[in-house]
PDB file of C-alpha atoms (C1' of nucleotides) in Angstrom:
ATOM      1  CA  UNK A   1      77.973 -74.230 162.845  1.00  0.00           C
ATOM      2  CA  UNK A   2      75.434 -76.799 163.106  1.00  0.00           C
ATOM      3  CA  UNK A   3      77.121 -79.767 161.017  1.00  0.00           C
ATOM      4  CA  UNK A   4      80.144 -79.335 163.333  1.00  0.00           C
ATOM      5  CA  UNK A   5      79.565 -78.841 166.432  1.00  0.00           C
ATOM      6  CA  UNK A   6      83.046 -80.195 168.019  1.00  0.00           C
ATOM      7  CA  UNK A   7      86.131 -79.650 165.701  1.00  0.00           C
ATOM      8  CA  UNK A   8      88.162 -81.891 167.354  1.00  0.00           C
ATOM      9  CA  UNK A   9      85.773 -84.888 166.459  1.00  0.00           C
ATOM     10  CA  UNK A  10      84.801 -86.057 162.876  1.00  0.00           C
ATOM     11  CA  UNK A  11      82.943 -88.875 162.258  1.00  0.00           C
ATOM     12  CA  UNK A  12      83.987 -89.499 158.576  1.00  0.00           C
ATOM     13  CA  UNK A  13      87.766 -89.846 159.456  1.00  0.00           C
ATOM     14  CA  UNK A  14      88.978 -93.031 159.375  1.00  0.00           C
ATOM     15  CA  UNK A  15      90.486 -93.194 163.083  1.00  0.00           C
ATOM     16  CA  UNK A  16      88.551 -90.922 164.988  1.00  0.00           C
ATOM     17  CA  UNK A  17      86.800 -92.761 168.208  1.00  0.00           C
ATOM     18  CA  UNK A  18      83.418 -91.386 167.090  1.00  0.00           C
ATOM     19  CA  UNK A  19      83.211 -94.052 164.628  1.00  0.00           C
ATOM     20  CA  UNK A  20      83.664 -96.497 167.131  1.00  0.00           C
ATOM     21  CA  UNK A  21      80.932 -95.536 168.558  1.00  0.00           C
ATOM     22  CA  UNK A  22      78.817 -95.116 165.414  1.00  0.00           C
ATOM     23  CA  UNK A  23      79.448 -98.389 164.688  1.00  0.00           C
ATOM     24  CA  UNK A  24      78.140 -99.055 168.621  1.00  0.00           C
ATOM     25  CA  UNK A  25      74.627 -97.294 168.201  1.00  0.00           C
ATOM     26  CA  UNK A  26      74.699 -97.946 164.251  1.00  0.00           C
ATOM     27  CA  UNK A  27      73.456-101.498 164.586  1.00  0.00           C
ATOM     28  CA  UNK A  28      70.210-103.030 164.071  1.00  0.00           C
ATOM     29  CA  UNK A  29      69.955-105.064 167.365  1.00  0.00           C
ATOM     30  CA  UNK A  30      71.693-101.937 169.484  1.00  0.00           C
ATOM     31  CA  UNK A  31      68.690 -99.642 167.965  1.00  0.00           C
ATOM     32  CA  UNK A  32      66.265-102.216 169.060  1.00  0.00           C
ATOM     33  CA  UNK A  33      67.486-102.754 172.224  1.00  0.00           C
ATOM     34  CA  UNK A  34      67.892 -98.755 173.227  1.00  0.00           C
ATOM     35  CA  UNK A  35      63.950 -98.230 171.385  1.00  0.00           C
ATOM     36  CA  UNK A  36      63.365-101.114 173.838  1.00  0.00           C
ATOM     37  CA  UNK A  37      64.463 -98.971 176.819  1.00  0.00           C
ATOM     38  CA  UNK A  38      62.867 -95.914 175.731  1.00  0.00           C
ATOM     39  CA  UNK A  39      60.034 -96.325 178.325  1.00  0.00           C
ATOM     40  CA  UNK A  40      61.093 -97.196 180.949  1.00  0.00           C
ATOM     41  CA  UNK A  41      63.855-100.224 182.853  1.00  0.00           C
ATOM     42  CA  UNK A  42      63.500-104.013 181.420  1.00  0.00           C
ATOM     43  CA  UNK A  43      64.954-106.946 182.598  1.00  0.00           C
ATOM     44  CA  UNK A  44      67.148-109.338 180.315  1.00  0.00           C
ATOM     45  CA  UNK A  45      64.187-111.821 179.819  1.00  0.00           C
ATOM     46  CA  UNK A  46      61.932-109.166 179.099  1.00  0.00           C
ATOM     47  CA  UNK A  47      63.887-107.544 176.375  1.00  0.00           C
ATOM     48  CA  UNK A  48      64.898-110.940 174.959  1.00  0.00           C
ATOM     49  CA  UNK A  49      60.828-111.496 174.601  1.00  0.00           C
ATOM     50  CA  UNK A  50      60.579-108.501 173.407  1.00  0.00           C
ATOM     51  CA  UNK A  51      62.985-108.480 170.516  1.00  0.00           C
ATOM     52  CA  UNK A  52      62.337-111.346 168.334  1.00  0.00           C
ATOM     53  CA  UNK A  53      65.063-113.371 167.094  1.00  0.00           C
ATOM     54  CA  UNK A  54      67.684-111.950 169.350  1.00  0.00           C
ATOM     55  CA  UNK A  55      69.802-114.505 170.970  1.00  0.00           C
ATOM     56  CA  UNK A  56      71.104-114.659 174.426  1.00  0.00           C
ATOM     57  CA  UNK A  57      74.695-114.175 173.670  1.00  0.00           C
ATOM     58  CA  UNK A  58      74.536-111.005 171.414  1.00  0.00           C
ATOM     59  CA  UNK A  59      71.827-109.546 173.960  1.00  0.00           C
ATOM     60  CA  UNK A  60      74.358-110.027 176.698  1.00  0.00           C
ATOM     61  CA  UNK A  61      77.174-108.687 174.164  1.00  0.00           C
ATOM     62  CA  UNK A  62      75.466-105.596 172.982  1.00  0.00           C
ATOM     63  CA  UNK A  63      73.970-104.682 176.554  1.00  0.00           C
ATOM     64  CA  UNK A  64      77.474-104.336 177.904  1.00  0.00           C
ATOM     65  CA  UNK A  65      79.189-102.602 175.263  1.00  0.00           C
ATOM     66  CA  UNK A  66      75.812-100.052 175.862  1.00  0.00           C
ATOM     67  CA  UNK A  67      76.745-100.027 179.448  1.00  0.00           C
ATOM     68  CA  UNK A  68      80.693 -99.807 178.581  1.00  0.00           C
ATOM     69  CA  UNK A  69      79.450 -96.689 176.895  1.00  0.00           C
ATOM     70  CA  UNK A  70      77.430 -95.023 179.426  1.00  0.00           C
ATOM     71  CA  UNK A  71      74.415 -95.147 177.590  1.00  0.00           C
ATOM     72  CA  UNK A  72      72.709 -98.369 179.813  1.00  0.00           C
ATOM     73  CA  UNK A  73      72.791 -98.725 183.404  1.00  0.00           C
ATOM     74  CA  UNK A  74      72.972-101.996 184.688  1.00  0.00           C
ATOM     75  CA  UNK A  75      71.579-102.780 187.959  1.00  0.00           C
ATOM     76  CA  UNK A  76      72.222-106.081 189.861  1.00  0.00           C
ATOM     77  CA  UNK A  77      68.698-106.285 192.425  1.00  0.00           C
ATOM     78  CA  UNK A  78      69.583-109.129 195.146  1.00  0.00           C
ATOM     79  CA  UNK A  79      66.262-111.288 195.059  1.00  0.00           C
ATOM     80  CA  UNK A  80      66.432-114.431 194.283  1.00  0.00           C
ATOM     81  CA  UNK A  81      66.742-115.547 191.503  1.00  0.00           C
ATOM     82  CA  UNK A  82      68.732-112.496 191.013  1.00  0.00           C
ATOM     83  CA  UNK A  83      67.137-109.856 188.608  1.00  0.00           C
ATOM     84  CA  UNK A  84      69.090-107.491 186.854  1.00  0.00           C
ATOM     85  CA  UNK A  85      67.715-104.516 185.426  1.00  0.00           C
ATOM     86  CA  UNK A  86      68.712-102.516 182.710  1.00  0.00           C
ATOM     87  CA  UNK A  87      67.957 -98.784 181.931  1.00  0.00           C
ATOM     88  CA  UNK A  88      68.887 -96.166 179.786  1.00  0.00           C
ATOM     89  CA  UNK A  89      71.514 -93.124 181.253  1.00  0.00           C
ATOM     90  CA  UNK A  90      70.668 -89.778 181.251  1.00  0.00           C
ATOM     91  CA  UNK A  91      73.837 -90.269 178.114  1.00  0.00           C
ATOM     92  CA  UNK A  92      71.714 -92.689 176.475  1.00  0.00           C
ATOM     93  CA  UNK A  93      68.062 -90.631 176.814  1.00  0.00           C
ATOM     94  CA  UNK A  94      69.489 -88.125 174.331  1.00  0.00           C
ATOM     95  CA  UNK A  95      69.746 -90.941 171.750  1.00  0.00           C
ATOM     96  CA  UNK A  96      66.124 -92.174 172.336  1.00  0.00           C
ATOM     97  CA  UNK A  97      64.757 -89.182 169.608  1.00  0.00           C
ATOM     98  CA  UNK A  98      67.196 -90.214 167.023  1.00  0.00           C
ATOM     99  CA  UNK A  99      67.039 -93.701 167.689  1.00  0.00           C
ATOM    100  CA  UNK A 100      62.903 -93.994 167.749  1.00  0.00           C
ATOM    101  CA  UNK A 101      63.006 -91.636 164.481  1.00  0.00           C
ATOM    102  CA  UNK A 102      64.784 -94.332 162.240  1.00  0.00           C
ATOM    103  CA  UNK A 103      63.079 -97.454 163.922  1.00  0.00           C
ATOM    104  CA  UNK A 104      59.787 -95.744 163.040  1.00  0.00           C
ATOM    105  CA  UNK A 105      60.484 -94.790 160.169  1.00  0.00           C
ATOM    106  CA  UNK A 106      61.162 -98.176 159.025  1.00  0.00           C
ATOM    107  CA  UNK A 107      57.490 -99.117 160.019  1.00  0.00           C
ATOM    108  CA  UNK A 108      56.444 -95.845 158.553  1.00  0.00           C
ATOM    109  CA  UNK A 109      58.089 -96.230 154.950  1.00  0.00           C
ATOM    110  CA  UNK A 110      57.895-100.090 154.732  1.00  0.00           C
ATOM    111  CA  UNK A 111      55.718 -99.982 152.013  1.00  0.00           C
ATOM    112  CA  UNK A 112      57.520 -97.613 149.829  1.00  0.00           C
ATOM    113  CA  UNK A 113      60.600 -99.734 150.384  1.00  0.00           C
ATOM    114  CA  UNK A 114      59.042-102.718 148.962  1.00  0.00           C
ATOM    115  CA  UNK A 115      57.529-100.832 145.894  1.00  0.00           C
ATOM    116  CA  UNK A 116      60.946 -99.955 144.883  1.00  0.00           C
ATOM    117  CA  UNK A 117      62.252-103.082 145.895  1.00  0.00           C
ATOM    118  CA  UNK A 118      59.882-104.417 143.083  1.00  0.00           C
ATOM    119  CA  UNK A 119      60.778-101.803 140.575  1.00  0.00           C
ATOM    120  CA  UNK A 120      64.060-102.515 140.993  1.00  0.00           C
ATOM    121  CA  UNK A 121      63.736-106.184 140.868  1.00  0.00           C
ATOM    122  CA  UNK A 122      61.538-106.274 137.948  1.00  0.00           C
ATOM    123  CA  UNK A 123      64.180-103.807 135.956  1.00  0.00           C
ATOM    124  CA  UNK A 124      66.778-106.364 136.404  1.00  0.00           C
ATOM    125  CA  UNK A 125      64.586-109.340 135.087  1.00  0.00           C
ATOM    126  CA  UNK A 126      63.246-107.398 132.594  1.00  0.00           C
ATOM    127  CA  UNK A 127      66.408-106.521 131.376  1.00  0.00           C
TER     128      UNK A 127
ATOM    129  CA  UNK B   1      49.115 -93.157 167.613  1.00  0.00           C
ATOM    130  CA  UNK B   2      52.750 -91.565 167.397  1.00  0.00           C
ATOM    131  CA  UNK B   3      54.566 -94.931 168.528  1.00  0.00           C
ATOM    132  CA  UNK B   4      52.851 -97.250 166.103  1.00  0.00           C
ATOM    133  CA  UNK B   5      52.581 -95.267 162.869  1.00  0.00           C
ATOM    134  CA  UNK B   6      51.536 -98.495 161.023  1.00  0.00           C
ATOM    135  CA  UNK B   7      49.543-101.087 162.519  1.00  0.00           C
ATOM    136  CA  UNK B   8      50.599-104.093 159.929  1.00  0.00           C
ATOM    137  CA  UNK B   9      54.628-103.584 160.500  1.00  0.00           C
ATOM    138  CA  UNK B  10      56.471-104.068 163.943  1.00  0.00           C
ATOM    139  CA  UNK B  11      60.205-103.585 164.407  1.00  0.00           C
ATOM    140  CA  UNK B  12      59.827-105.709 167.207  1.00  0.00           C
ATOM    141  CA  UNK B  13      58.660-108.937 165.404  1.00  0.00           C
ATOM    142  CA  UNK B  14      61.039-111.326 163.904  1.00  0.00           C
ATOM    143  CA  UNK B  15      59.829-111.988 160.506  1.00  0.00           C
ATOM    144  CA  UNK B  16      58.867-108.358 160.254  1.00  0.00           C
ATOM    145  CA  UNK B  17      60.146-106.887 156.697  1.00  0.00           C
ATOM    146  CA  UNK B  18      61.001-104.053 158.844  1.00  0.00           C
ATOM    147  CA  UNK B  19      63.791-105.881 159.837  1.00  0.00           C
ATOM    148  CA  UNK B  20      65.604-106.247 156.783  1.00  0.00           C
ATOM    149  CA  UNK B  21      64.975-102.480 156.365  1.00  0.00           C
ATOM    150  CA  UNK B  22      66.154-101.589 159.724  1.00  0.00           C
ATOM    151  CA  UNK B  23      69.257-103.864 158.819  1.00  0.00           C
ATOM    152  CA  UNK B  24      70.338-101.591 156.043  1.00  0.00           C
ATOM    153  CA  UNK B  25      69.622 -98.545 157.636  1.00  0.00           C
ATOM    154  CA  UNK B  26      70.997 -99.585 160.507  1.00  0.00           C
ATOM    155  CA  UNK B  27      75.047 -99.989 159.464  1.00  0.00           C
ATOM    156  CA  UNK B  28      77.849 -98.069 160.031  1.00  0.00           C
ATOM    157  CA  UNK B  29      78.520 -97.641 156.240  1.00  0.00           C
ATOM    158  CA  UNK B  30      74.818 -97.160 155.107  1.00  0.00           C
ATOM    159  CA  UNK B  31      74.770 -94.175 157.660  1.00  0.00           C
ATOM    160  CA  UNK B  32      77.386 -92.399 157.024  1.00  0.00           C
ATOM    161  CA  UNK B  33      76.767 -92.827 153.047  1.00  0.00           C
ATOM    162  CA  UNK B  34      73.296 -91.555 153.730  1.00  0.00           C
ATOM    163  CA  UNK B  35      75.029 -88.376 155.962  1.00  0.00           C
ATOM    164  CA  UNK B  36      77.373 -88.218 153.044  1.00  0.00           C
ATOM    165  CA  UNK B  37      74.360 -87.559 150.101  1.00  0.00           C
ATOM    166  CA  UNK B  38      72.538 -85.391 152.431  1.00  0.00           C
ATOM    167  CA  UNK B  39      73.475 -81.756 150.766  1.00  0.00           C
ATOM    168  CA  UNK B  40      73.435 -83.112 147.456  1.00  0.00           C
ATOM    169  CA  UNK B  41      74.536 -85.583 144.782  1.00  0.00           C
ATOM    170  CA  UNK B  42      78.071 -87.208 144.559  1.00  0.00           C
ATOM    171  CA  UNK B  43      79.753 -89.378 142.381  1.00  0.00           C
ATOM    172  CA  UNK B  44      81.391 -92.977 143.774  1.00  0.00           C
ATOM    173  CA  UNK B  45      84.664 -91.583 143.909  1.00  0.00           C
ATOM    174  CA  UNK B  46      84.205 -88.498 145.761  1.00  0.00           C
ATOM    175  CA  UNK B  47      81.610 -90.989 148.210  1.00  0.00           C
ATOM    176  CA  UNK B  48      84.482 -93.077 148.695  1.00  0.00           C
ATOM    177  CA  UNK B  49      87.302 -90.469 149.364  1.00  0.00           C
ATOM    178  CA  UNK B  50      85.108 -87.950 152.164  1.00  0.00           C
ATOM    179  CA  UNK B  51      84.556 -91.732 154.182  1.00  0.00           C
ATOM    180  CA  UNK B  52      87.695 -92.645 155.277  1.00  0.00           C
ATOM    181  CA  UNK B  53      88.219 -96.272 155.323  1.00  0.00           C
ATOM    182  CA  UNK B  54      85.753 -97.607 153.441  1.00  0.00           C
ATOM    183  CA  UNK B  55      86.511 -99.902 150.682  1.00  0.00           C
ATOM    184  CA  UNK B  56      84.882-100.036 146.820  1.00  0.00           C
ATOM    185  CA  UNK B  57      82.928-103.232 147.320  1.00  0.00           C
ATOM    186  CA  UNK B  58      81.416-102.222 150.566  1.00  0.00           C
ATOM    187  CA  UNK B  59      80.581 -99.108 148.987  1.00  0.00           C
ATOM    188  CA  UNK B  60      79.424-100.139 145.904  1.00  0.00           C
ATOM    189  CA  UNK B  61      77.277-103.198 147.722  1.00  0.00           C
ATOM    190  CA  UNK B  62      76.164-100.848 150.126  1.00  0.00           C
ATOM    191  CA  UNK B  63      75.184 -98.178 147.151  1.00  0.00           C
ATOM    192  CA  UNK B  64      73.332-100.908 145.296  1.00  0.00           C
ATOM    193  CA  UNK B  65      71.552-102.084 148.512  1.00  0.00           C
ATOM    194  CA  UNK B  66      70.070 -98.598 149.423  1.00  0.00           C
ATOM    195  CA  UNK B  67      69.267 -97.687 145.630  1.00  0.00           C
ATOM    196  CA  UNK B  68      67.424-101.396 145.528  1.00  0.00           C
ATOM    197  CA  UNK B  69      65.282-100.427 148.539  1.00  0.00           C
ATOM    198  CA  UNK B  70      64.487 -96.717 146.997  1.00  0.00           C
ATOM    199  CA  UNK B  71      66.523 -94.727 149.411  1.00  0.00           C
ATOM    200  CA  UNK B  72      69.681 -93.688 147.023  1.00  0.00           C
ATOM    201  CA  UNK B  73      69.088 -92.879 143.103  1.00  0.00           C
ATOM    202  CA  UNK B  74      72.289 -93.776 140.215  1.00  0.00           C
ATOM    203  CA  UNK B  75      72.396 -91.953 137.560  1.00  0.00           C
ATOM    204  CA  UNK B  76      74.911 -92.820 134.551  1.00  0.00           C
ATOM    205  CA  UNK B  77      76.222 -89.557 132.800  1.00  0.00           C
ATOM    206  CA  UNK B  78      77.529 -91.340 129.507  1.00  0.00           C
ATOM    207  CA  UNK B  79      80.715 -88.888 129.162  1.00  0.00           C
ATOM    208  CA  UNK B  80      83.891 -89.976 129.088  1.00  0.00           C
ATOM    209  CA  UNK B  81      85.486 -91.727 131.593  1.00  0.00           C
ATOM    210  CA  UNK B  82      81.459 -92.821 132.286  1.00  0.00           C
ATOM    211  CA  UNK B  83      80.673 -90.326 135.191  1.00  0.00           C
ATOM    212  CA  UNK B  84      78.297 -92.496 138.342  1.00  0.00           C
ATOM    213  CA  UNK B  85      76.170 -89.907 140.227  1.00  0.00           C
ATOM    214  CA  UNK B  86      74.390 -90.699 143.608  1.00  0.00           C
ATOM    215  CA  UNK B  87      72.369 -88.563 145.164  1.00  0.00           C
ATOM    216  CA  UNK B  88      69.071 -89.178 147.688  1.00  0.00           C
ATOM    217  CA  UNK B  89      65.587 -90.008 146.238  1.00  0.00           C
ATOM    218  CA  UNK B  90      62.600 -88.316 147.815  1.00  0.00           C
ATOM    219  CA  UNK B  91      61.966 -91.182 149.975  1.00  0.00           C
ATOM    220  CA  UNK B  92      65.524 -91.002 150.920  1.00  0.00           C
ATOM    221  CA  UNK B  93      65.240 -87.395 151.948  1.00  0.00           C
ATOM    222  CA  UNK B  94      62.886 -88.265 154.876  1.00  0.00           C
ATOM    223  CA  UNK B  95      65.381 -90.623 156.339  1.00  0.00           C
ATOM    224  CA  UNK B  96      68.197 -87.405 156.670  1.00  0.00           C
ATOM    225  CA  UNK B  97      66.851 -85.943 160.050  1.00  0.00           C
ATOM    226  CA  UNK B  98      67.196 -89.070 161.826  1.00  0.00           C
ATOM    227  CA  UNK B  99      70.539 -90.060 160.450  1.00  0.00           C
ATOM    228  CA  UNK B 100      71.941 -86.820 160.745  1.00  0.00           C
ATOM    229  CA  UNK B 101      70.706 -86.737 164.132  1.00  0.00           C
ATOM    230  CA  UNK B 102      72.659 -90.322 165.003  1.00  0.00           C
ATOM    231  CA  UNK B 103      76.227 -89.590 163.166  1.00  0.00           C
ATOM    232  CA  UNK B 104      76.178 -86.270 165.110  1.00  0.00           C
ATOM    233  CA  UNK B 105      75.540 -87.163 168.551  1.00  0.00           C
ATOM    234  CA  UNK B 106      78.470 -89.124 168.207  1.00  0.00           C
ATOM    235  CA  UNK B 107      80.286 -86.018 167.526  1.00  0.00           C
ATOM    236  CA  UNK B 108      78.510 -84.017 170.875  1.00  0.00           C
ATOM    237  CA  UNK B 109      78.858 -87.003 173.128  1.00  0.00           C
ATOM    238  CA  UNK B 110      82.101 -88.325 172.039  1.00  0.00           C
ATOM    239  CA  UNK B 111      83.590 -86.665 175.583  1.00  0.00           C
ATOM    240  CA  UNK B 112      81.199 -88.409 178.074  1.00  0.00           C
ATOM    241  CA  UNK B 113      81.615 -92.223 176.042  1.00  0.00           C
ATOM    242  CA  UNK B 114      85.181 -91.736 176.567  1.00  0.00           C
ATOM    243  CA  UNK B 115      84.752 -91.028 180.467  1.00  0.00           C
ATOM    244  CA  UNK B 116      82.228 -93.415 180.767  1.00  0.00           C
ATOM    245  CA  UNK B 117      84.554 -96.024 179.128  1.00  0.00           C
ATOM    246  CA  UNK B 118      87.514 -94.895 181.260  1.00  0.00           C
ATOM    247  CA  UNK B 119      85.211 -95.350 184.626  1.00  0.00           C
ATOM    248  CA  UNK B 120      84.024 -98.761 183.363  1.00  0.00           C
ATOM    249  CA  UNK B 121      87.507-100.551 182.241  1.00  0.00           C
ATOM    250  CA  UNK B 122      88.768 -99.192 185.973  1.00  0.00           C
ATOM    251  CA  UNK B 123      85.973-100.384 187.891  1.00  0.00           C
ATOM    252  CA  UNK B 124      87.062-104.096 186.200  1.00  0.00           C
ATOM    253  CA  UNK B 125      90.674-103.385 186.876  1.00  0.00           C
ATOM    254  CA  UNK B 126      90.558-102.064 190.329  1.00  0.00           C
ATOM    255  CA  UNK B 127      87.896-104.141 191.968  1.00  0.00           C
TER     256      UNK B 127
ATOM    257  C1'  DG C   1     102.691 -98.245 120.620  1.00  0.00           C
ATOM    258  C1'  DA C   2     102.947 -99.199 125.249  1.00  0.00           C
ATOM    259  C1'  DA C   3     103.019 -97.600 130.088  1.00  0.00           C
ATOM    260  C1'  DA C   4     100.331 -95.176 133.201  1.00  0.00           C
ATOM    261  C1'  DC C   5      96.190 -92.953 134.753  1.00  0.00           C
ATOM    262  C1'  DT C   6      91.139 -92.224 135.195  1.00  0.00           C
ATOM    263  C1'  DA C   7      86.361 -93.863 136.899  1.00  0.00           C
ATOM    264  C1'  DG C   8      83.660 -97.424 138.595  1.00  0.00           C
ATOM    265  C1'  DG C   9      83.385-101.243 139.729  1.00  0.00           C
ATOM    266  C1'  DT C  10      84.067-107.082 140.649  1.00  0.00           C
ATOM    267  C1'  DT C  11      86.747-111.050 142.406  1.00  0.00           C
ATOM    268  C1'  DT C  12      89.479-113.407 145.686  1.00  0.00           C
ATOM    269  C1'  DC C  13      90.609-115.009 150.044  1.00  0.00           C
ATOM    270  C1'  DA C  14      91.733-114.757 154.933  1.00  0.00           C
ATOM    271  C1'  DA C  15      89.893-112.958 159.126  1.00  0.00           C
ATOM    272  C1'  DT C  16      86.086-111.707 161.804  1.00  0.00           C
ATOM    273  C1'  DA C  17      81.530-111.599 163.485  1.00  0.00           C
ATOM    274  C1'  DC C  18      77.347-113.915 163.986  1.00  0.00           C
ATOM    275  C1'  DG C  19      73.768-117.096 165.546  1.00  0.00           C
ATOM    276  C1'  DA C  20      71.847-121.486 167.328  1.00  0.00           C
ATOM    277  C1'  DA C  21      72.353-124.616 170.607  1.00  0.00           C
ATOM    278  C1'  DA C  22      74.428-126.391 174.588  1.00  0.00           C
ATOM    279  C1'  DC C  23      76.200-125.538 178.949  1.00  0.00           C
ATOM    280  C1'  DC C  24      76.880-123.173 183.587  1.00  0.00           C
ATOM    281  C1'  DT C  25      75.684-121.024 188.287  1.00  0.00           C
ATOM    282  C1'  DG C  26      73.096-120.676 192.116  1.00  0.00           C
ATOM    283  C1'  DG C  27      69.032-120.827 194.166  1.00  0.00           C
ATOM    284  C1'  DT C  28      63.789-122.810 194.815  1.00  0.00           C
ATOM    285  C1'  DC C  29      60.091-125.942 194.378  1.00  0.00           C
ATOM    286  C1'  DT C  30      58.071-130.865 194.237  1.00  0.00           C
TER     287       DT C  30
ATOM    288  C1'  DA D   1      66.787-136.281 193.306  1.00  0.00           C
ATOM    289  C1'  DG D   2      64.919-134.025 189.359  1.00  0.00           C
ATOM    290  C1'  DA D   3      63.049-130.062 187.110  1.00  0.00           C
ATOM    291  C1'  DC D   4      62.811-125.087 186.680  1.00  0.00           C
ATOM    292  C1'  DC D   5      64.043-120.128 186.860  1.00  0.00           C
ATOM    293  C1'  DA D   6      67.101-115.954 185.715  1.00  0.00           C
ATOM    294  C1'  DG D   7      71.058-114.477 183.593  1.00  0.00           C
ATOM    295  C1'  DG D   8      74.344-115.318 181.432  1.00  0.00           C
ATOM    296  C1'  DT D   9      79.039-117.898 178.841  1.00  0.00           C
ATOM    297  C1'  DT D  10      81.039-121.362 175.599  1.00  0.00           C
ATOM    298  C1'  DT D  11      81.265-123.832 171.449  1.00  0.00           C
ATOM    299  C1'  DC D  12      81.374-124.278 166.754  1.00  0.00           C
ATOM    300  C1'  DG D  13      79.850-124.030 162.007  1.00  0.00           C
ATOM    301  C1'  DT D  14      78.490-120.412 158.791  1.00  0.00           C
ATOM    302  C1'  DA D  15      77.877-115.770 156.916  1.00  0.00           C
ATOM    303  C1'  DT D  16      79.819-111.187 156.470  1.00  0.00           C
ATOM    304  C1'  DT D  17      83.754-108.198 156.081  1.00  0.00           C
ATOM    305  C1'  DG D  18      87.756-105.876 154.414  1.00  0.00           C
ATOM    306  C1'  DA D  19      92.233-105.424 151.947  1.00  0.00           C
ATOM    307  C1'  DA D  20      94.213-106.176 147.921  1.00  0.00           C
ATOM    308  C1'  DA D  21      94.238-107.487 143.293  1.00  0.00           C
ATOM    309  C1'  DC D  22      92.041-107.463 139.074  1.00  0.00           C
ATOM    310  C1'  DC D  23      88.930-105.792 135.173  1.00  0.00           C
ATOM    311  C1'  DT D  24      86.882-102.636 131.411  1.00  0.00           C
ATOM    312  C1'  DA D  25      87.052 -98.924 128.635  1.00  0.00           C
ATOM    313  C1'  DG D  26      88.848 -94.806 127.275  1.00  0.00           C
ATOM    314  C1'  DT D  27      93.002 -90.896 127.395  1.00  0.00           C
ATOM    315  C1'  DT D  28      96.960 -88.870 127.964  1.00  0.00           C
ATOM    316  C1'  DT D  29     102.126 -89.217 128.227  1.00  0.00           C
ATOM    317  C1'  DC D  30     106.647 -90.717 126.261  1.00  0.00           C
TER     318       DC D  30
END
DNA sequence: GAAACTAGGTTTCAATACGAAACCTGGTCT
DNA sequence: AGACCAGGTTTCGTATTGAAACCTAGTTTC
């Protein structure tokens, strides 16, 4: 059965908890930020520099729901100034295939997207 | 050069039209309607009714988005009551794998979120 | 001939999430 | 004392969301 591979969970009913956490890992800053962690630990700056455009608050938001999860691991290092550390769980390493394929493929299929964003565009004009 | 497919596009970089590509296919809804078209065509209503919870505009915005950027094709059978068909375009197709792969690992690793959820809300009660 | 039902939407409006900017903490350097 | 760093949290105005109601156009039921 490889479309269901635990009966008791289905992701296309309405209360079951796996869509709590599809809407976790289904979000364009959460994909980022796990692709981000793919290779390796990053600190908060770094993955703020990283991302473009991401702001403090929702970096700090969506890094602890991650860690909330399991899927980060958040590690407090006593230097000074303190450095915390963040890093994907073994949990959250299974993801990084699935994860990379759709952030790639965005890169991947850009330009077809736009194509049929003009095609559709033009059809509406057009008339 | 597996990790960077495309040299013009990064995922990483704000103003990247990746972005607004990783945006849509990066949703709860989008996902799951993607999932949903994966063996086959299906018409709004029968969309609508397998995703629990979801509501006609998000589904019809959310339709119209994905057809707009080439991913989802509509097809108007004139009978009567007009009949709406969705299915995946070619370009569409290549997205399945990764989706699939994201909407079901919430379905494997539902059991170790819920633990690691359970050890994180005690560690902030107890201590 | 008028309710009621179908399919496939759109509109409305209140609630929620989001993002930018400011602020905070606690320590160092000048 | 004043400025700077890391790693956040708070504030507040705006954008997105979702539930419910409505719409169009045709069909069957009474």
């Amino acid at each position: 059965m490889p479309s269901r591979p635990h009966p008791a969970f289905d992701v296309y009913a309405q209360n079951c908890p796996t869509r709590m956490v599809l809407n976790r890992i289904g979000d364009k800053w959460a994909l980022l930020i796990l692709d981000c962690l793919r290779d390796g630990s990053a600190r908060f700056s770094v993955i703020r520099r990283k991302i473009g455009g991401i702001s403090q608050k929702v970096l700090s938001q969506v890094l602890k729901n991650l860690e909330r999860d399991g899927l980060v691991l958040r590690t407090v290092h006593a230097t000074v100034p303190v450095a915390v550390e963040y890093s994907l769980t073994s949990l959250g390493e299974t993801l990084t295939q699935a994860v990379a394929s759709l952030t790639h493929w965005a890169e991947q299929h850009m330009e077809e997207v736009q194509e049929a964003q003009l095609r559709y565009d033009g059809k509406r004009i057009d008339g």
